[in-house]
XYZ file of N, CA, C and O in Angstrom:
716
model
N 0.731 -1.186 0.000
C 0.000 0.000 0.000
C 0.786 1.275 0.000
O 0.651 2.070 -0.894
N 1.606 1.515 1.046
C 2.263 2.814 1.182
C 3.316 2.995 0.089
O 3.487 4.092 -0.437
N 4.031 1.930 -0.260
C 5.042 1.999 -1.316
C 4.428 2.317 -2.661
O 4.966 3.105 -3.444
N 3.295 1.705 -2.959
C 2.597 1.961 -4.220
C 2.101 3.397 -4.270
O 2.220 4.069 -5.296
N 1.556 3.880 -3.158
C 1.064 5.265 -3.087
C 2.231 6.238 -3.279
O 2.102 7.233 -3.995
N 3.361 5.945 -2.676
C 4.540 6.803 -2.831
C 5.011 6.805 -4.286
O 5.384 7.853 -4.826
N 4.999 5.646 -4.942
C 5.394 5.550 -6.347
C 4.458 6.358 -7.229
O 4.907 7.098 -8.119
N 3.173 6.251 -7.010
C 2.185 7.001 -7.801
C 2.399 8.495 -7.601
O 2.399 9.264 -8.568
N 2.591 8.930 -6.346
C 2.835 10.352 -6.083
C 4.109 10.820 -6.783
O 4.131 11.903 -7.379
N 5.150 10.011 -6.719
C 6.405 10.359 -7.382
C 6.208 10.513 -8.892
O 6.686 11.478 -9.493
N 5.520 9.561 -9.508
C 5.288 9.614 -10.957
C 4.451 10.822 -11.349
O 4.730 11.479 -12.360
N 3.441 11.156 -10.581
C 2.604 12.336 -10.866
C 3.444 13.597 -10.765
O 3.399 14.475 -11.651
N 4.211 13.732 -9.696
C 5.053 14.918 -9.526
C 6.124 14.998 -10.615
O 6.404 16.080 -11.136
N 6.720 13.856 -10.957
C 7.717 13.844 -12.033
C 7.075 14.259 -13.357
O 7.654 15.041 -14.117
N 5.893 13.748 -13.631
C 5.179 14.116 -14.861
C 4.867 15.600 -14.914
O 5.049 16.256 -15.942
N 4.419 16.161 -13.795
C 4.129 17.600 -13.742
C 5.415 18.410 -13.912
O 5.419 19.444 -14.585
N 6.504 17.928 -13.301
C 7.790 18.614 -13.439
C 8.274 18.606 -14.880
O 8.726 19.628 -15.398
N 8.179 17.466 -15.525
C 8.589 17.362 -16.936
C 7.714 18.252 -17.807
O 8.205 18.977 -18.674
N 6.423 18.218 -17.560
C 5.496 19.060 -18.335
C 5.867 20.530 -18.191
O 5.874 21.291 -19.150
N 6.187 20.945 -16.966
C 6.578 22.330 -16.707
C 7.867 22.672 -17.481
O 7.961 23.723 -18.110
N 8.822 21.781 -17.440
C 10.110 22.036 -18.086
C 9.961 22.124 -19.604
O 10.480 23.051 -20.230
N 9.254 21.201 -20.239
C 9.172 21.197 -21.710
C 8.320 22.339 -22.264
O 8.360 22.603 -23.456
N 7.575 23.017 -21.412
C 6.798 24.176 -21.869
C 7.506 25.502 -21.591
O 6.920 26.567 -21.778
N 8.744 25.464 -21.215
C 9.512 26.677 -20.965
C 9.864 27.351 -22.289
O 10.039 26.687 -23.313
N 10.023 28.683 -22.277
C 10.363 29.422 -23.505
C 11.666 28.955 -24.158
O 11.864 29.150 -25.350
N 12.544 28.337 -23.388
C 13.787 27.840 -23.942
C 13.535 26.889 -25.113
O 14.335 26.807 -26.047
N 12.428 26.183 -25.100
C 12.129 25.201 -26.140
C 11.267 25.756 -27.270
O 10.821 24.998 -28.130
N 11.039 27.076 -27.280
C 10.312 27.689 -28.390
C 11.144 27.581 -29.667
O 12.377 27.529 -29.639
N 10.469 27.568 -30.788
C 11.145 27.561 -32.091
C 11.558 29.002 -32.403
O 10.731 29.915 -32.359
N 12.839 29.187 -32.729
C 13.352 30.517 -33.047
C 13.796 30.657 -34.501
O 14.034 31.765 -34.965
N 13.925 29.531 -35.189
C 14.403 29.577 -36.576
C 13.620 28.594 -37.440
O 13.320 27.488 -37.011
N 13.322 29.044 -38.657
C 12.794 28.142 -39.684
C 13.769 28.225 -40.852
O 14.064 29.306 -41.355
N 14.287 27.079 -41.232
C 15.297 26.978 -42.281
C 14.680 26.269 -43.489
O 14.168 25.163 -43.360
N 14.708 26.928 -44.645
C 14.179 26.341 -45.874
C 15.360 25.960 -46.755
O 16.191 26.810 -47.077
N 15.442 24.670 -47.124
C 16.545 24.189 -47.952
C 15.992 23.538 -49.220
O 14.803 23.295 -49.324
N 16.892 23.238 -50.141
C 16.490 22.652 -51.413
C 16.432 23.732 -52.471
O 16.891 24.854 -52.268
N 15.868 23.403 -53.609
C 15.757 24.360 -54.713
C 14.592 25.302 -54.440
O 13.428 24.910 -54.507
N 14.908 26.549 -54.121
C 13.870 27.544 -53.831
C 13.841 28.647 -54.887
O 13.243 29.685 -54.669
N 14.469 28.403 -56.021
C 14.557 29.423 -57.067
C 13.186 29.806 -57.631
O 13.043 30.847 -58.258
N 12.182 28.990 -57.412
C 10.858 29.177 -57.999
C 9.896 29.933 -57.096
O 8.754 30.176 -57.478
N 10.317 30.280 -55.891
C 9.373 30.875 -54.949
C 10.013 32.000 -54.153
O 11.235 32.125 -54.088
N 9.186 32.799 -53.541
C 9.616 33.857 -52.644
C 9.829 33.217 -51.272
O 8.870 32.896 -50.586
N 11.077 33.017 -50.893
C 11.391 32.320 -49.645
C 10.844 33.086 -48.442
O 10.338 32.479 -47.499
N 10.900 34.407 -48.478
C 10.367 35.206 -47.372
C 8.886 34.962 -47.160
O 8.422 34.793 -46.022
N 8.121 34.934 -48.247
C 6.675 34.680 -48.145
C 6.411 33.255 -47.658
O 5.504 33.021 -46.856
N 7.222 32.311 -48.121
C 7.069 30.923 -47.691
C 7.370 30.783 -46.201
O 6.626 30.128 -45.465
N 8.431 31.434 -45.732
C 8.763 31.394 -44.304
C 7.657 32.028 -43.472
O 7.320 31.522 -42.393
N 7.067 33.119 -43.970
C 5.957 33.768 -43.252
C 4.793 32.784 -43.091
O 4.213 32.654 -42.013
N 4.466 32.078 -44.157
C 3.397 31.069 -44.101
C 3.741 29.979 -43.093
O 2.885 29.542 -42.324
N 4.998 29.550 -43.085
C 5.419 28.504 -42.150
C 5.298 28.975 -40.702
O 4.839 28.221 -39.840
N 5.671 30.226 -40.435
C 5.526 30.762 -39.076
C 4.060 30.796 -38.670
O 3.711 30.512 -37.521
N 3.192 31.117 -39.626
C 1.752 31.157 -39.330
C 1.206 29.762 -39.023
O 0.284 29.608 -38.224
N 1.768 28.740 -39.651
C 1.306 27.358 -39.443
C 1.914 26.720 -38.191
O 1.420 25.699 -37.724
N 2.987 27.310 -37.672
C 3.667 26.736 -36.509
C 2.805 26.901 -35.261
O 2.358 27.999 -34.941
N 2.569 25.804 -34.575
C 1.872 25.843 -33.293
C 2.595 24.902 -32.346
O 2.820 23.749 -32.651
N 3.002 25.417 -31.218
C 3.720 24.589 -30.259
C 5.213 24.858 -30.280
O 5.719 25.606 -31.110
N 5.910 24.231 -29.352
C 7.352 24.406 -29.254
C 8.074 23.212 -29.890
O 7.464 22.439 -30.630
N 9.348 23.076 -29.570
C 10.151 22.013 -30.165
C 9.507 20.637 -29.979
O 9.492 19.832 -30.900
N 8.965 20.383 -28.821
C 8.428 19.064 -28.514
C 7.009 18.848 -29.042
O 6.630 17.729 -29.335
N 6.242 19.917 -29.148
C 4.813 19.761 -29.436
C 4.367 20.334 -30.772
O 3.185 20.248 -31.109
N 5.259 20.917 -31.540
C 4.871 21.501 -32.831
C 4.329 20.411 -33.754
O 4.952 19.358 -33.915
N 3.174 20.677 -34.345
C 2.591 19.756 -35.327
C 3.190 20.120 -36.685
O 2.881 21.181 -37.245
N 4.020 19.263 -37.236
C 4.734 19.560 -38.474
C 3.898 19.304 -39.725
O 4.207 19.837 -40.795
N 2.855 18.519 -39.620
C 2.043 18.190 -40.804
C 1.417 19.408 -41.472
O 1.449 19.518 -42.703
N 0.826 20.362 -40.722
C 0.277 21.545 -41.400
C 1.353 22.367 -42.122
O 1.084 22.972 -43.163
N 2.556 22.370 -41.585
C 3.644 23.093 -42.247
C 4.010 22.406 -43.565
O 4.174 23.061 -44.592
N 4.135 21.082 -43.528
C 4.454 20.319 -44.745
C 3.364 20.516 -45.790
O 3.643 20.766 -46.959
N 2.100 20.438 -45.361
C 0.977 20.588 -46.287
C 0.975 21.976 -46.934
O 0.694 22.106 -48.130
N 1.304 23.006 -46.159
C 1.334 24.371 -46.704
C 2.400 24.508 -47.779
O 2.177 25.137 -48.821
N 3.556 23.897 -47.556
C 4.633 23.970 -48.555
C 4.250 23.175 -49.802
O 4.470 23.623 -50.923
N 3.635 22.020 -49.611
C 3.276 21.178 -50.761
C 2.109 21.747 -51.572
O 1.833 21.246 -52.656
N 1.456 22.800 -51.082
C 0.427 23.483 -51.876
C 1.038 24.374 -52.946
O 0.364 24.765 -53.893
N 2.319 24.709 -52.807
C 3.006 25.535 -53.809
C 3.154 24.678 -55.070
O 3.670 23.555 -55.003
N 2.698 25.168 -56.226
C 2.691 24.336 -57.436
C 4.027 23.690 -57.796
O 4.065 22.556 -58.247
N 5.128 24.383 -57.613
C 6.423 23.850 -58.004
C 6.956 22.795 -57.046
O 7.956 22.142 -57.329
N 6.337 22.610 -55.875
C 6.868 21.692 -54.867
C 6.364 20.273 -55.105
O 5.164 20.021 -55.079
N 7.292 19.349 -55.325
C 6.938 17.930 -55.470
C 6.722 17.312 -54.100
O 5.792 16.543 -53.894
N 7.604 17.650 -53.156
C 7.463 17.142 -51.795
C 8.233 18.044 -50.840
O 9.140 18.767 -51.248
N 7.846 17.967 -49.576
C 8.533 18.720 -48.535
C 8.755 17.802 -47.340
O 7.868 17.054 -46.951
N 9.939 17.869 -46.788
C 10.277 17.117 -45.576
C 10.481 18.147 -44.476
O 11.298 19.062 -44.623
N 9.734 18.018 -43.381
C 9.820 18.965 -42.274
C 10.335 18.216 -41.056
O 9.820 17.157 -40.706
N 11.372 18.768 -40.436
C 11.957 18.099 -39.278
C 12.416 19.110 -38.234
O 12.628 20.286 -38.539
N 12.558 18.641 -37.018
C 13.051 19.453 -35.913
C 14.573 19.326 -35.843
O 15.116 18.237 -36.001
N 15.248 20.455 -35.571
C 16.687 20.450 -35.305
C 16.898 21.044 -33.919
O 16.452 22.164 -33.649
N 17.564 20.288 -33.056
C 17.789 20.721 -31.681
C 18.642 21.976 -31.666
O 19.586 22.062 -32.439
N 18.338 22.961 -30.870
C 17.271 23.005 -29.874
C 16.065 23.847 -30.284
O 15.033 23.797 -29.626
N 16.165 24.624 -31.393
C 15.106 25.619 -31.629
C 14.798 25.881 -33.102
O 14.388 26.969 -33.469
N 15.004 24.874 -33.949
C 14.876 25.098 -35.393
C 13.958 24.060 -36.032
O 13.959 22.904 -35.652
N 13.204 24.529 -37.003
C 12.439 23.655 -37.894
C 13.099 23.777 -39.267
O 13.295 24.884 -39.775
N 13.462 22.644 -39.854
C 14.044 22.645 -41.194
C 13.016 22.083 -42.163
O 12.415 21.040 -41.922
N 12.842 22.794 -43.289
C 11.941 22.360 -44.352
C 12.792 22.145 -45.602
O 13.399 23.079 -46.110
N 12.841 20.893 -46.048
C 13.604 20.560 -47.247
C 12.636 20.365 -48.403
O 11.723 19.546 -48.326
N 12.848 21.140 -49.454
C 11.930 21.153 -50.593
C 12.537 20.398 -51.768
O 13.702 20.581 -52.108
N 11.702 19.566 -52.378
C 12.070 18.948 -53.650
C 11.182 19.578 -54.716
O 9.955 19.537 -54.613
N 11.809 20.168 -55.706
C 11.091 20.874 -56.766
C 10.606 19.898 -57.833
O 11.282 18.922 -58.154
N 9.421 20.172 -58.366
C 8.935 19.392 -59.516
C 9.796 19.727 -60.724
O 10.220 20.860 -60.913
N 10.020 18.710 -61.544
C 10.793 18.896 -62.770
C 9.840 18.752 -63.959
O 9.481 17.621 -64.322
N 9.446 19.873 -64.557
C 8.514 19.770 -65.678
C 9.186 19.190 -66.911
O 10.344 19.480 -67.185
N 8.433 18.317 -67.603
C 8.985 17.761 -68.850
C 8.165 18.197 -70.060
O 8.621 18.029 -71.183
N 6.954 18.742 -69.815
C 6.115 19.145 -70.949
C 4.995 20.059 -70.469
O 4.675 20.124 -69.279
N 4.395 20.725 -71.438
C 3.166 21.485 -71.196
C 2.019 20.515 -71.428
O 1.999 19.798 -72.429
N 1.078 20.476 -70.499
C -0.046 19.528 -70.558
C -1.323 20.282 -70.920
O -1.741 21.179 -70.196
N -1.902 19.937 -72.050
C -3.173 20.526 -72.454
C -3.109 22.016 -72.734
O -4.128 22.693 -72.746
N -1.923 22.554 -72.915
C -1.759 23.958 -73.260
C -1.838 24.918 -72.087
O -1.530 26.101 -72.244
N -2.248 24.456 -70.907
C -2.443 25.391 -69.791
C -1.725 25.003 -68.505
O -1.670 25.781 -67.575
N -1.208 23.768 -68.443
C -0.551 23.296 -67.221
C 0.748 22.606 -67.580
O 1.049 22.413 -68.749
N 1.491 22.224 -66.576
C 2.736 21.487 -66.789
C 2.579 20.071 -66.262
O 1.732 19.813 -65.406
N 3.410 19.175 -66.784
C 3.449 17.804 -66.284
C 4.889 17.513 -65.870
O 5.828 17.864 -66.588
N 5.046 16.898 -64.700
C 6.385 16.633 -64.180
C 6.893 15.283 -64.665
O 6.149 14.485 -65.238
N 8.157 15.023 -64.360
C 8.765 13.747 -64.731
C 8.148 12.583 -63.965
O 8.369 11.433 -64.298
N 7.331 12.862 -62.954
C 6.615 11.828 -62.203
C 5.166 11.674 -62.671
O 4.408 10.928 -62.073
N 4.782 12.439 -63.681
C 3.411 12.356 -64.178
C 2.440 13.210 -63.388
O 1.226 13.048 -63.513
N 2.957 14.137 -62.583
C 2.094 15.034 -61.811
C 1.752 16.244 -62.670
O 2.638 16.895 -63.211
N 0.472 16.539 -62.766
C 0.028 17.706 -63.513
C -0.123 18.843 -62.508
O -0.728 18.676 -61.456
N 0.444 19.995 -62.848
C 0.327 21.137 -61.942
C 0.158 22.421 -62.725
O 0.626 22.562 -63.841
N -0.562 23.341 -62.113
C -0.900 24.600 -62.768
C -0.071 25.735 -62.174
O 0.183 25.769 -60.972
N 0.324 26.634 -63.014
C 1.004 27.849 -62.596
C 0.117 29.034 -62.949
O -0.765 28.923 -63.805
N 0.361 30.155 -62.322
C -0.396 31.360 -62.678
C -0.078 31.784 -64.100
O -0.902 32.334 -64.799
N 1.166 31.492 -64.519
C 1.623 31.946 -65.817
C 2.629 30.920 -66.359
O 3.584 30.582 -65.676
N 2.406 30.458 -67.567
C 3.340 29.502 -68.174
C 4.545 30.191 -68.805
O 5.403 29.539 -69.375
N 4.596 31.502 -68.705
C 5.705 32.253 -69.282
C 6.866 32.301 -68.280
O 7.242 33.347 -67.783
N 7.408 31.123 -67.980
C 8.544 31.008 -67.067
C 9.697 30.365 -67.814
O 9.477 29.638 -68.798
N 10.919 30.598 -67.377
C 12.063 29.966 -68.062
C 11.958 28.442 -68.102
O 12.351 27.821 -69.089
N 11.411 27.843 -67.044
C 11.297 26.385 -66.981
C 10.325 25.831 -68.016
O 10.447 24.700 -68.449
N 9.330 26.624 -68.418
C 8.314 26.151 -69.355
C 8.679 26.437 -70.815
O 8.091 25.851 -71.721
N 9.634 27.294 -71.033
C 10.011 27.654 -72.394
C 10.658 26.471 -73.102
O 11.516 25.792 -72.563
N 10.223 26.198 -74.300
C 10.812 25.152 -75.123
C 10.383 23.741 -74.779
O 10.915 22.790 -75.333
N 9.430 23.595 -73.874
C 8.965 22.245 -73.525
C 8.044 21.702 -74.609
O 7.313 22.462 -75.244
N 8.040 20.393 -74.807
C 7.084 19.796 -75.749
C 5.669 19.898 -75.182
O 5.482 20.204 -73.998
N 4.681 19.644 -76.035
C 3.278 19.716 -75.618
C 2.659 18.330 -75.596
O 2.828 17.560 -76.536
N 1.956 18.029 -74.515
C 1.198 16.791 -74.376
C -0.249 17.164 -74.136
O -0.539 18.180 -73.527
N -1.144 16.302 -74.582
C -2.565 16.555 -74.346
C -3.285 15.220 -74.219
O -2.962 14.264 -74.920
N -4.257 15.186 -73.322
C -5.026 13.973 -73.127
C -5.732 13.995 -71.789
O -5.651 14.980 -71.056
N -6.431 12.928 -71.454
C -7.114 12.857 -70.161
C -6.087 12.849 -69.022
O -5.051 12.180 -69.111
N -6.371 13.596 -67.975
C -5.444 13.680 -66.841
C -5.110 12.307 -66.265
O -3.991 12.075 -65.808
N -6.047 11.394 -66.301
C -5.835 10.059 -65.740
C -4.734 9.291 -66.469
O -4.220 8.307 -65.951
N -4.380 9.717 -67.668
C -3.363 9.001 -68.448
C -1.989 9.676 -68.377
O -1.064 9.273 -69.077
N -1.842 10.662 -67.507
C -0.598 11.424 -67.438
C 0.610 10.533 -67.159
O 1.654 10.674 -67.807
N 0.504 9.607 -66.205
C 1.636 8.739 -65.880
C 2.046 7.894 -67.088
O 3.237 7.709 -67.356
N 1.069 7.387 -67.809
C 1.355 6.559 -68.983
C 2.069 7.375 -70.065
O 2.989 6.885 -70.720
N 1.646 8.615 -70.240
C 2.274 9.474 -71.245
C 3.733 9.744 -70.864
O 4.624 9.703 -71.712
N 3.987 9.982 -69.585
C 5.354 10.221 -69.134
C 6.218 8.986 -69.386
O 7.357 9.094 -69.851
N 5.684 7.804 -69.108
C 6.428 6.563 -69.376
C 6.726 6.409 -70.864
O 7.809 5.982 -71.250
N 5.756 6.751 -71.707
C 5.950 6.640 -73.144
C 6.974 7.666 -73.631
O 7.787 7.381 -74.514
N 6.954 8.833 -73.032
C 7.835 9.905 -73.481
C 9.299 9.631 -73.167
O 10.179 10.042 -73.911
N 9.585 8.894 -72.092
C 10.977 8.616 -71.709
C 11.830 8.139 -72.868
O 12.777 8.811 -73.269
N 11.510 6.980 -73.466
C 12.315 6.487 -74.587
C 12.219 7.381 -75.830
O 13.178 7.537 -76.563
N 11.057 7.979 -76.019
C 10.845 8.838 -77.186
C 11.698 10.103 -77.101
O 12.201 10.585 -78.112
N 11.902 10.627 -75.901
C 12.622 11.887 -75.743
C 14.065 11.796 -76.240
O 14.592 12.758 -76.778
N 14.691 10.635 -76.072
C 16.074 10.457 -76.527
C 16.142 10.592 -78.047
O 16.984 11.316 -78.590
N 15.237 9.916 -78.733
C 15.200 9.982 -80.204
C 14.874 11.392 -80.666
O 15.514 11.918 -81.581
N 13.887 11.994 -80.039
C 13.457 13.340 -80.433
C 14.593 14.336 -80.229
O 14.837 15.202 -81.066
N 15.312 14.192 -79.125
C 16.419 15.102 -78.843
C 17.506 14.986 -79.905
O 18.075 15.986 -80.336
N 17.790 13.772 -80.350
C 18.801 13.564 -81.388
C 18.389 14.242 -82.696
O 19.222 14.737 -83.434
N 17.085 14.243 -82.974
C 16.575 14.858 -84.206
C 16.425 16.365 -84.079
O 16.191 17.048 -85.069
N 16.490 16.876 -82.855
C 16.266 18.296 -82.645
C 14.805 18.648 -82.812
O 14.467 19.749 -83.209
N 13.921 17.708 -82.542
C 12.486 17.903 -82.752
C 11.788 18.274 -81.456
O 12.299 18.076 -80.366
N 10.577 18.794 -81.613
C 9.719 19.129 -80.483
C 8.400 18.382 -80.685
O 7.572 18.789 -81.485
N 8.207 17.269 -79.964
C 7.008 16.459 -80.206
C 5.748 17.062 -79.597
O 5.799 17.859 -78.676
N 4.634 16.650 -80.161
C 3.330 16.976 -79.589
C 2.604 15.654 -79.462
O 2.308 15.001 -80.446
N 2.348 15.211 -78.244
C 1.739 13.911 -77.998
C 0.280 14.096 -77.616
O -0.041 14.870 -76.718
N -0.588 13.383 -78.317
C -2.022 13.387 -78.013
C -2.420 12.013 -77.508
O -1.978 11.004 -78.045
N -3.258 11.987 -76.497
C -3.769 10.722 -75.981
C -5.286 10.834 -75.969
O -5.844 11.740 -75.369
N -5.948 9.893 -76.640
C -7.414 9.922 -76.659
C -7.947 9.286 -75.378
O -7.235 8.560 -74.698
N -9.197 9.554 -75.014
C -9.763 8.950 -73.810
C -9.703 7.428 -73.812
O -9.629 6.804 -72.764
N -9.680 6.815 -74.985
C -9.604 5.354 -75.045
C -8.174 4.849 -74.850
O -7.939 3.656 -74.774
N -7.228 5.793 -74.783
C -5.856 5.405 -74.523
C -4.985 5.300 -75.761
O -3.817 5.019 -75.659
N -5.529 5.537 -76.941
C -4.730 5.485 -78.153
C -3.808 6.709 -78.181
O -4.249 7.821 -77.965
N -2.532 6.478 -78.457
C -1.561 7.554 -78.464
C -1.225 7.930 -79.898
O -1.132 7.081 -80.756
N -1.011 9.191 -80.088
C -0.628 9.669 -81.399
C 0.442 10.733 -81.228
O 0.240 11.695 -80.497
N 1.550 10.534 -81.862
C 2.597 11.541 -81.834
C 2.503 12.291 -83.143
O 2.687 11.713 -84.211
N 2.187 13.579 -83.049
C 2.107 14.378 -84.271
C 3.495 14.519 -84.872
O 4.504 14.404 -84.183
N 3.505 14.752 -86.143
C 4.765 14.919 -86.863
C 5.589 15.995 -86.162
O 5.151 17.120 -86.000
N 6.768 15.636 -85.701
C 7.579 16.633 -84.999
C 8.113 17.685 -85.970
O 8.332 17.413 -87.148
N 8.298 18.863 -85.453
C 8.910 19.927 -86.210
C 10.408 19.773 -86.016
O 10.891 19.869 -84.893
N 11.123 19.500 -87.080
C 12.550 19.263 -86.943
C 13.322 20.443 -87.507
O 12.838 21.197 -88.353
N 14.529 20.566 -86.996
C 15.417 21.602 -87.533
C 15.975 21.110 -88.862
O 16.195 19.933 -89.060
N 16.249 22.045 -89.750
C 16.889 21.647 -91.002
C 18.403 21.586 -90.775
O 18.959 22.371 -90.028
N 19.011 20.608 -91.429
C 20.451 20.392 -91.229
C 21.202 20.847 -92.435
O 20.797 20.812 -93.527
């Protein structure tokens, strides 16, 4: 009886002590570090959004809303968010790599992800081939384009790939450079 009661009291007091310690300002987050390819975005605006999504200190910060906010940026393929002792959150960004313009208004990445930009007049979109078809077939088109891109590059051509809803693919006659 008395030993068990003493153990329970000790554990409760220890738990309250630990709770008090981990909620001290010393464990507040003081830095957010954004790494990876950030050439496509305003890092200051992104950091501001991350600060707005931050809730809690080093031990209790929910990192998922921060990751989700970064992954809403069209150019972001993925974001890894982690804690760095003692007061930093690091966000590592992997940028999407566009391989073509999809349907004339969006881009398609090397992973078959279709994403929209406010404006396709970006250096990354200039000179890309054009693909068109049902969004559900994007991955298949990317797989087909892989081997085709090597041949097209050797010819100096710019292909235009059409995919019908039934899945039939048609590569329009490429425009080739004269030699």
